[in-house]
PDB file of C-alpha atoms in Angstrom:
ATOM      1  CA  MET A   1       0.000   0.000   0.000  1.00 43.00           C
ATOM      2  CA  ASP A   2       1.014   3.580  -0.587  1.00 48.00           C
ATOM      3  CA  ASP A   3       1.634   5.690   2.477  1.00 53.00           C
ATOM      4  CA  ILE A   4      -1.638   7.478   3.141  1.00 61.00           C
ATOM      5  CA  GLY A   5       0.115  10.555   4.494  1.00 76.00           C
ATOM      6  CA  ASN A   6      -2.379  13.115   5.738  1.00 84.00           C
ATOM      7  CA  PRO A   7      -5.784  12.227   4.252  1.00 85.00           C
ATOM      8  CA  LEU A   8      -6.950  15.818   4.668  1.00 90.00           C
ATOM      9  CA  ASP A   9      -5.091  16.526   1.414  1.00 86.00           C
ATOM     10  CA  GLY A  10      -7.529  14.106  -0.252  1.00 84.00           C
ATOM     11  CA  VAL A  11     -10.434  15.702   1.604  1.00 86.00           C
ATOM     12  CA  GLU A  12      -9.405  19.023   0.053  1.00 88.00           C
ATOM     13  CA  GLU A  13      -9.680  17.366  -3.385  1.00 85.00           C
ATOM     14  CA  ILE A  14     -13.266  16.285  -2.597  1.00 84.00           C
ATOM     15  CA  MET A  15     -14.191  19.776  -1.339  1.00 87.00           C
ATOM     16  CA  THR A  16     -12.709  21.399  -4.442  1.00 87.00           C
ATOM     17  CA  ARG A  17     -14.561  19.029  -6.813  1.00 87.00           C
ATOM     18  CA  HIS A  18     -17.858  20.015  -5.158  1.00 86.00           C
ATOM     19  CA  ASP A  19     -16.931  23.733  -5.121  1.00 87.00           C
ATOM     20  CA  TRP A  20     -17.339  23.720  -1.330  1.00 88.00           C
ATOM     21  CA  VAL A  21     -15.485  26.486   0.492  1.00 89.00           C
ATOM     22  CA  PHE A  22     -13.438  25.055   3.339  1.00 94.00           C
ATOM     23  CA  ASP A  23     -10.996  26.212   5.972  1.00 95.00           C
ATOM     24  CA  ARG A  24      -7.922  24.338   7.113  1.00 96.00           C
ATOM     25  CA  PRO A  25      -6.916  26.084  10.353  1.00 96.00           C
ATOM     26  CA  THR A  26      -4.188  23.507  11.079  1.00 96.00           C
ATOM     27  CA  PRO A  27      -2.591  20.729   9.016  1.00 93.00           C
ATOM     28  CA  ASP A  28      -4.676  18.215  11.009  1.00 96.00           C
ATOM     29  CA  GLU A  29      -8.092  19.915  10.833  1.00 97.00           C
ATOM     30  CA  LEU A  30     -10.461  20.844   8.010  1.00 96.00           C
ATOM     31  CA  LEU A  31     -13.804  22.653   8.353  1.00 96.00           C
ATOM     32  CA  VAL A  32     -16.532  23.046   5.753  1.00 95.00           C
ATOM     33  CA  GLN A  33     -20.187  24.053   5.697  1.00 93.00           C
ATOM     34  CA  ILE A  34     -22.298  21.916   3.358  1.00 91.00           C
ATOM     35  CA  ALA A  35     -25.813  22.841   2.251  1.00 89.00           C
ATOM     36  CA  GLY A  36     -28.262  19.963   2.422  1.00 89.00           C
ATOM     37  CA  LYS A  37     -31.930  19.905   1.484  1.00 91.00           C
ATOM     38  CA  ARG A  38     -33.067  20.561   5.069  1.00 86.00           C
ATOM     39  CA  SER A  39     -30.175  22.406   6.650  1.00 87.00           C
ATOM     40  CA  HIS A  40     -26.606  23.582   6.438  1.00 91.00           C
ATOM     41  CA  TYR A  41     -24.208  21.149   8.047  1.00 94.00           C
ATOM     42  CA  ASN A  42     -20.986  22.088   9.808  1.00 95.00           C
ATOM     43  CA  VAL A  43     -18.531  19.358   8.890  1.00 95.00           C
ATOM     44  CA  THR A  44     -15.219  18.877  10.683  1.00 96.00           C
ATOM     45  CA  PHE A  45     -12.413  16.454   9.890  1.00 96.00           C
ATOM     46  CA  ILE A  46      -9.627  15.862  12.419  1.00 96.00           C
ATOM     47  CA  TRP A  47      -6.590  13.754  11.481  1.00 94.00           C
ATOM     48  CA  GLN A  48      -4.886  11.865  14.325  1.00 93.00           C
ATOM     49  CA  GLU A  49      -1.518  10.769  12.965  1.00 90.00           C
ATOM     50  CA  GLU A  50      -0.599   8.602  15.975  1.00 91.00           C
ATOM     51  CA  PHE A  51      -3.667   6.401  15.393  1.00 91.00           C
ATOM     52  CA  GLN A  52      -3.794   6.773  11.590  1.00 89.00           C
ATOM     53  CA  ALA A  53      -7.419   7.799  12.162  1.00 91.00           C
ATOM     54  CA  LEU A  54      -9.647  10.501  10.720  1.00 93.00           C
ATOM     55  CA  GLN A  55     -12.527  11.747  12.838  1.00 95.00           C
ATOM     56  CA  PHE A  56     -15.579  13.010  10.952  1.00 95.00           C
ATOM     57  CA  PHE A  57     -18.221  15.237  12.590  1.00 96.00           C
ATOM     58  CA  CYS A  58     -21.342  16.497  10.825  1.00 96.00           C
ATOM     59  CA  GLU A  59     -23.299  18.939  12.997  1.00 96.00           C
ATOM     60  CA  MET A  60     -26.833  19.966  12.188  1.00 94.00           C
ATOM     61  CA  ASP A  61     -27.646  23.660  12.068  1.00 93.00           C
ATOM     62  CA  LEU A  62     -30.098  23.497  14.971  1.00 91.00           C
ATOM     63  CA  GLN A  63     -30.147  23.122  18.729  1.00 92.00           C
ATOM     64  CA  VAL A  64     -32.265  20.745  20.794  1.00 90.00           C
ATOM     65  CA  PRO A  65     -33.983  22.763  23.541  1.00 89.00           C
ATOM     66  CA  LYS A  66     -32.925  21.753  27.063  1.00 88.00           C
ATOM     67  CA  LYS A  67     -36.491  20.713  27.888  1.00 89.00           C
ATOM     68  CA  ARG A  68     -36.363  18.169  25.018  1.00 88.00           C
ATOM     69  CA  MET A  69     -32.897  16.709  25.786  1.00 88.00           C
ATOM     70  CA  GLU A  70     -34.227  13.696  27.685  1.00 89.00           C
ATOM     71  CA  MET A  71     -36.580  12.817  24.849  1.00 89.00           C
ATOM     72  CA  ALA A  72     -33.746  13.376  22.341  1.00 87.00           C
ATOM     73  CA  ALA A  73     -31.525  10.959  24.293  1.00 87.00           C
ATOM     74  CA  ARG A  74     -34.163   8.224  24.123  1.00 89.00           C
ATOM     75  CA  THR A  75     -34.684   8.891  20.422  1.00 91.00           C
ATOM     76  CA  LEU A  76     -30.921   8.761  19.792  1.00 91.00           C
ATOM     77  CA  GLN A  77     -30.830   5.253  21.197  1.00 91.00           C
ATOM     78  CA  ASP A  78     -33.430   4.118  18.644  1.00 93.00           C
ATOM     79  CA  ILE A  79     -31.706   5.927  15.772  1.00 94.00           C
ATOM     80  CA  ASN A  80     -28.259   4.567  16.648  1.00 95.00           C
ATOM     81  CA  GLU A  81     -29.548   0.993  16.858  1.00 94.00           C
ATOM     82  CA  ASP A  82     -30.526   1.227  13.185  1.00 91.00           C
ATOM     83  CA  LEU A  83     -27.274   2.783  11.945  1.00 92.00           C
ATOM     84  CA  TRP A  84     -24.690   0.465  10.444  1.00 90.00           C
ATOM     85  CA  LEU A  85     -21.963   3.108  10.275  1.00 92.00           C
ATOM     86  CA  GLY A  86     -21.291   6.006  12.624  1.00 94.00           C
ATOM     87  CA  HIS A  87     -23.557   7.310  15.349  1.00 96.00           C
ATOM     88  CA  PHE A  88     -25.444  10.409  16.464  1.00 96.00           C
ATOM     89  CA  ASP A  89     -24.959  12.260  19.695  1.00 93.00           C
ATOM     90  CA  VAL A  90     -26.238  15.502  21.189  1.00 92.00           C
ATOM     91  CA  PRO A  91     -23.679  16.937  23.613  1.00 90.00           C
ATOM     92  CA  ARG A  92     -25.297  18.558  26.636  1.00 86.00           C
ATOM     93  CA  SER A  93     -22.904  21.471  26.397  1.00 89.00           C
ATOM     94  CA  SER A  94     -24.102  22.554  22.938  1.00 91.00           C
ATOM     95  CA  GLY A  95     -27.393  20.716  22.311  1.00 92.00           C
ATOM     96  CA  VAL A  96     -26.392  20.435  18.643  1.00 94.00           C
ATOM     97  CA  PRO A  97     -27.102  17.031  17.030  1.00 94.00           C
ATOM     98  CA  CYS A  98     -24.004  15.552  15.416  1.00 95.00           C
ATOM     99  CA  PHE A  99     -23.316  12.504  13.250  1.00 96.00           C
ATOM    100  CA  ARG A 100     -19.854  11.085  14.013  1.00 96.00           C
ATOM    101  CA  HIS A 101     -17.593   8.424  12.610  1.00 95.00           C
ATOM    102  CA  THR A 102     -13.885   7.596  12.762  1.00 94.00           C
ATOM    103  CA  ILE A 103     -12.061   6.042   9.808  1.00 89.00           C
ATOM    104  CA  ILE A 104      -8.911   3.996  10.464  1.00 87.00           C
ATOM    105  CA  PHE A 105      -6.450   4.497   7.591  1.00 83.00           C
ATOM    106  CA  ARG A 106      -3.769   1.975   8.504  1.00 78.00           C
ATOM    107  CA  GLY A 107      -3.132  -0.157   5.413  1.00 70.00           C
ATOM    108  CA  MET A 108      -4.975   2.151   3.009  1.00 66.00           C
ATOM    109  CA  GLY A 109      -3.495   3.923   0.037  1.00 60.00           C
ATOM    110  CA  HIS A 110      -4.249   7.479  -1.027  1.00 55.00           C
ATOM    111  CA  VAL A 111      -6.974   6.497  -3.516  1.00 55.00           C
ATOM    112  CA  SER A 112      -8.794   4.099  -1.194  1.00 59.00           C
ATOM    113  CA  GLY A 113      -8.584   6.662   1.610  1.00 68.00           C
ATOM    114  CA  VAL A 114     -10.187   9.368  -0.532  1.00 77.00           C
ATOM    115  CA  ASP A 115     -12.928   6.912  -1.527  1.00 81.00           C
ATOM    116  CA  HIS A 116     -13.649   6.168   2.147  1.00 81.00           C
ATOM    117  CA  VAL A 117     -13.840   9.865   2.983  1.00 84.00           C
ATOM    118  CA  ARG A 118     -16.171  10.545   0.041  1.00 85.00           C
ATOM    119  CA  ASP A 119     -18.420   7.704   1.238  1.00 89.00           C
ATOM    120  CA  ILE A 120     -18.555   8.907   4.839  1.00 89.00           C
ATOM    121  CA  VAL A 121     -19.420  12.467   3.753  1.00 90.00           C
ATOM    122  CA  GLU A 122     -22.280  11.148   1.604  1.00 91.00           C
ATOM    123  CA  ILE A 123     -23.499   8.787   4.348  1.00 93.00           C
ATOM    124  CA  GLY A 124     -23.204  11.436   7.076  1.00 93.00           C
ATOM    125  CA  ILE A 125     -25.167  14.047   5.134  1.00 93.00           C
ATOM    126  CA  ALA A 126     -27.802  11.469   4.131  1.00 94.00           C
ATOM    127  CA  GLU A 127     -28.265  10.345   7.756  1.00 94.00           C
ATOM    128  CA  CYS A 128     -28.523  13.960   8.953  1.00 93.00           C
ATOM    129  CA  GLU A 129     -31.114  14.696   6.279  1.00 94.00           C
ATOM    130  CA  ARG A 130     -33.054  11.547   7.194  1.00 92.00           C
ATOM    131  CA  CYS A 131     -33.084  12.361  10.922  1.00 90.00           C
ATOM    132  CA  TYR A 132     -33.370  16.159  10.725  1.00 89.00           C
ATOM    133  CA  ASN A 133     -37.089  16.319  11.573  1.00 86.00           C
ATOM    134  CA  THR A 134     -36.473  14.180  14.638  1.00 85.00           C
ATOM    135  CA  PHE A 135     -34.385  16.963  16.192  1.00 81.00           C
ATOM    136  CA  SER A 136     -36.132  20.052  14.856  1.00 77.00           C
TER     137      SER A 136
END
C-alpha cells in the first residue's frame, strides 16, 4: 500500500470538486459548511496521525432545547440501533445534534482513503437529512 500521508489533502480534493469552500486552520483539521436539502451542516475532519485515524463530525444547524434533551436521548438510542456506520450524539454542552464516525487508515493507500472519505461524507449528510425532523 502507498503511504496514506495526511488524508486531509484528499479531503481538500473532494471539497474542491464540489466547489465547497473550506478552511484548514491547522494541518490536522479541516472545516466546511455543506448545504443539504433541510439544513446547512458544519462538517469537521480531524486527522490523528498517531492512530492513523480521521474523525468526521457532521453537525446539524439546529439546537435541541434543554427541555427536550431527555426525549432526544431516548430517540438517539433508537436511531443509533438502526445505523450500520457512525452514530449520532447531542452533547449537553451545545445541544447540537451531530453525526460522528472515525475512519482507520492503517493499510490504506491514497486512492482508497479518498474513496472512504467521500463515502462517509455522503453517508453522514444522508443520515442527517433523514433524521433532521427528529431533532427540529
